[in-house]
Short mmCIF file of C-alpha atoms in Angstrom, two decimals:
data_model
loop_
_atom_site.label_atom_id
_atom_site.label_comp_id
_atom_site.label_asym_id
_atom_site.label_seq_id
_atom_site.Cartn_x
_atom_site.Cartn_y
_atom_site.Cartn_z
CA MET A 14 111.76 76.13 64.15
CA LEU A 15 110.77 78.72 66.79
CA ARG A 16 113.55 77.51 69.06
CA ILE A 17 116.16 78.07 66.36
CA ALA A 18 114.89 81.58 65.64
CA ILE A 19 114.91 82.60 69.30
CA CYS A 20 118.32 81.11 70.08
CA ASP A 21 119.94 82.69 67.05
CA ASP A 22 122.33 85.35 68.38
CA ASP A 23 121.27 88.03 65.90
CA SER A 24 117.56 87.83 66.62
CA ARG A 25 118.05 87.34 70.36
CA ALA A 26 120.34 90.37 70.62
CA LEU A 27 117.49 92.73 69.82
CA SER A 28 114.43 90.72 70.89
CA VAL A 29 115.41 90.29 74.55
CA PRO A 30 116.03 94.01 75.25
CA LEU A 31 112.82 94.81 73.37
CA GLY A 32 111.01 92.33 75.61
CA PHE A 33 112.34 94.14 78.67
CA ALA A 34 111.27 97.48 77.18
CA MET A 35 107.75 96.21 76.52
CA LEU A 36 107.51 94.97 80.09
CA SER A 37 108.26 98.47 81.41
CA LEU A 38 104.92 99.86 80.27
CA ASN A 39 103.48 102.53 82.49
CA THR A 40 101.01 101.04 84.92
CA PRO A 41 98.75 102.52 87.63
CA ILE A 42 101.68 102.50 90.04
CA CYS A 43 103.45 105.08 87.84
CA ILE A 44 100.79 107.79 88.37
CA LEU A 45 100.60 107.66 92.15
CA LEU A 46 101.13 111.39 92.71
CA SER A 47 99.17 112.49 89.66
CA CYS A 48 96.00 110.74 90.76
CA SER A 49 96.17 112.15 94.30
CA PRO A 50 96.80 115.92 94.45
CA ALA A 51 96.76 115.82 98.26
CA LEU A 52 99.54 113.22 98.32
CA GLU A 53 101.53 115.21 95.77
CA GLN A 54 101.23 118.33 97.90
CA ALA A 55 102.30 116.47 101.04
CA VAL A 56 105.28 114.86 99.32
CA HIS A 57 106.50 118.18 97.92
CA PHE A 58 105.99 120.34 101.00
CA LEU A 59 106.87 118.19 103.99
CA PRO A 60 110.59 118.18 104.85
CA GLY A 61 112.60 115.10 103.90
CA GLN A 62 109.83 113.63 101.77
CA LYS A 63 111.94 113.39 98.63
CA LYS A 64 114.09 110.76 100.31
CA GLN A 65 111.23 109.19 102.25
CA PHE A 66 108.98 108.91 99.20
CA CYS A 67 111.08 108.66 96.03
CA ILE A 68 113.50 105.94 97.06
CA PRO A 69 110.86 103.45 98.34
CA TYR A 70 108.58 104.33 95.40
CA CYS A 71 111.42 103.69 92.95
CA PHE A 72 112.26 100.43 94.71
CA PHE A 73 108.63 99.29 94.53
CA ILE A 74 108.39 99.98 90.78
CA PHE A 75 111.79 98.32 90.30
CA VAL A 76 110.61 95.16 92.07
CA CYS A 77 107.42 95.10 89.96
CA ASN A 78 109.43 95.52 86.75
CA LEU A 79 112.03 92.99 87.85
CA THR A 80 109.30 90.45 88.61
CA ALA A 81 107.95 90.80 85.07
CA ASP A 82 111.49 90.57 83.63
CA THR A 83 112.19 87.46 85.70
CA ILE A 84 109.06 85.74 84.42
CA PHE A 85 110.10 86.70 80.87
CA LEU A 86 113.60 85.25 81.38
CA CYS A 87 112.22 82.08 82.99
CA SER A 88 109.91 81.52 80.05
CA LEU A 89 112.80 82.15 77.66
CA GLU A 90 114.94 79.65 79.56
CA ILE A 91 112.17 77.04 79.50
CA GLN A 92 111.60 77.53 75.77
CA THR A 93 115.17 77.89 74.55
CA GLY A 94 117.61 77.17 77.34
CA CYS A 95 119.77 80.08 76.27
CA VAL A 96 119.53 82.77 78.96
CA THR A 97 122.92 84.39 79.55
CA LEU A 98 124.44 86.50 82.31
CA PHE A 99 124.30 89.50 79.97
CA MET A 100 120.52 89.02 79.66
CA LEU A 101 120.17 88.97 83.46
CA VAL A 102 122.20 92.16 83.80
CA THR A 103 120.22 93.77 80.97
CA GLY A 104 116.96 92.85 82.71
CA VAL A 105 118.09 94.47 85.95
CA PHE A 106 119.20 97.58 84.05
CA PHE A 107 115.88 97.91 82.21
CA ALA A 108 113.85 97.34 85.39
CA LEU A 109 115.82 99.96 87.32
CA GLN A 110 116.04 102.51 84.49
CA SER A 111 112.31 102.29 83.91
CA ALA A 112 111.61 102.71 87.63
CA VAL A 113 113.93 105.70 87.98
CA PHE A 114 112.51 107.41 84.92
CA SER A 115 108.93 106.78 86.08
CA VAL A 116 109.65 108.22 89.54
CA LEU A 117 111.45 111.26 88.12
CA LEU A 118 108.53 112.00 85.81
CA GLU A 119 105.98 111.52 88.57
CA TYR A 120 107.89 113.59 91.14
CA TYR A 121 109.03 116.47 88.94
CA PHE A 122 106.29 116.46 86.27
CA PRO A 123 103.04 115.06 87.70
CA ILE A 124 100.02 115.14 85.42
CA ARG A 125 97.86 118.10 86.37
CA GLY A 126 94.61 119.52 85.13
CA TRP A 127 92.78 116.26 84.70
CA LYS A 128 89.03 116.25 85.18
CA ILE A 129 88.24 112.55 85.33
CA GLU A 130 90.51 109.64 86.13
CA SER A 131 90.50 108.34 82.55
CA ASP A 132 92.30 111.57 81.55
CA LEU A 133 95.33 110.18 83.40
CA TRP A 134 95.29 107.06 81.21
CA HIS A 135 95.11 109.02 77.97
CA HIS A 136 97.77 111.60 78.79
CA PRO A 137 100.74 111.56 76.36
CA ARG A 138 103.24 111.56 79.26
CA LYS A 139 102.45 107.92 79.98
CA TYR A 140 104.20 106.97 76.74
CA LEU A 141 107.52 108.64 77.55
CA VAL A 142 108.93 105.79 79.63
CA PRO A 143 108.05 102.99 77.18
CA VAL A 144 109.29 104.97 74.15
CA THR A 145 112.56 105.76 75.93
CA MET A 146 112.97 102.13 76.95
CA VAL A 147 112.34 100.96 73.36
CA LEU A 148 115.02 103.38 72.14
CA LEU A 149 117.42 102.07 74.79
CA ALA A 150 116.53 98.52 73.74
CA GLY A 151 117.49 99.39 70.18
CA ILE A 152 120.82 100.77 71.38
CA VAL A 153 121.59 97.80 73.65
CA GLY A 154 120.33 95.31 71.06
CA THR A 155 122.57 96.64 68.30
CA LEU A 156 125.53 97.65 70.46
CA PRO A 157 125.66 95.48 73.61
CA MET A 158 128.72 97.28 74.96
CA ALA A 159 126.54 100.39 75.34
CA LEU A 160 125.09 98.81 78.47
CA LEU A 161 128.15 99.85 80.51
CA PRO A 162 127.95 103.61 79.80
CA LEU A 163 124.16 103.46 80.11
CA SER A 164 124.56 101.84 83.53
CA ILE A 165 126.99 104.58 84.58
CA PHE A 166 124.46 107.16 83.40
CA LEU A 167 121.74 105.38 85.41
CA ALA A 168 123.90 105.49 88.55
CA THR A 169 124.42 109.20 87.97
CA GLU A 170 120.66 109.75 87.56
CA ILE A 171 120.02 108.03 90.86
CA ALA A 172 122.73 109.99 92.66
CA VAL A 173 121.68 113.37 91.30
CA PHE A 174 117.89 113.17 91.25
CA LEU A 175 116.80 110.62 93.85
CA ILE A 176 119.34 110.72 96.66
CA PRO A 177 119.26 114.11 98.40
CA LEU A 178 122.43 115.72 99.69
CA PRO A 179 123.05 115.63 103.46
CA GLN A 180 121.90 118.78 105.25
CA SER A 181 125.47 119.51 106.39
CA LEU A 182 126.53 119.96 102.75
CA LEU A 183 123.55 122.16 101.93
CA HIS A 184 124.01 124.66 104.80
CA ARG A 185 127.70 125.54 104.73
CA SER A 186 128.61 129.00 105.95
#
């Protein structure tokens, strides 16, 4: 009975993206700068640190998210045998979008003014990534073709916010 419910196209269309969204929950790796003011200061003030910090940090979170998504898809394949290429692409999208959004929040809007470390865990900002991912899951689950424009938007986010312009373009006379 469970197998039929999971393999049904209508229920699977929304449940798989929601699974990816739930797996993108903010974890301790998503508050790296917030929990270390000295590291935040060094990353923001030393030259070239945006590229040296943000891209590897985003890649690390992406790999963590992708690992969780892969385990989810493997368990779905074992249970139902109905994992599709679209699900694989959706998993990569959700892992990368969650990582990019987490890095952008942490780099541009770190949590400040906390007194004890548990304040970081109870800050409302930690819910922004999961809520956004659930909303995206609803969009992708109800309108699968939305994944293409969302992927284009993701590529634009990466190009604009994470990859700095070459110095030759910044210092034209």
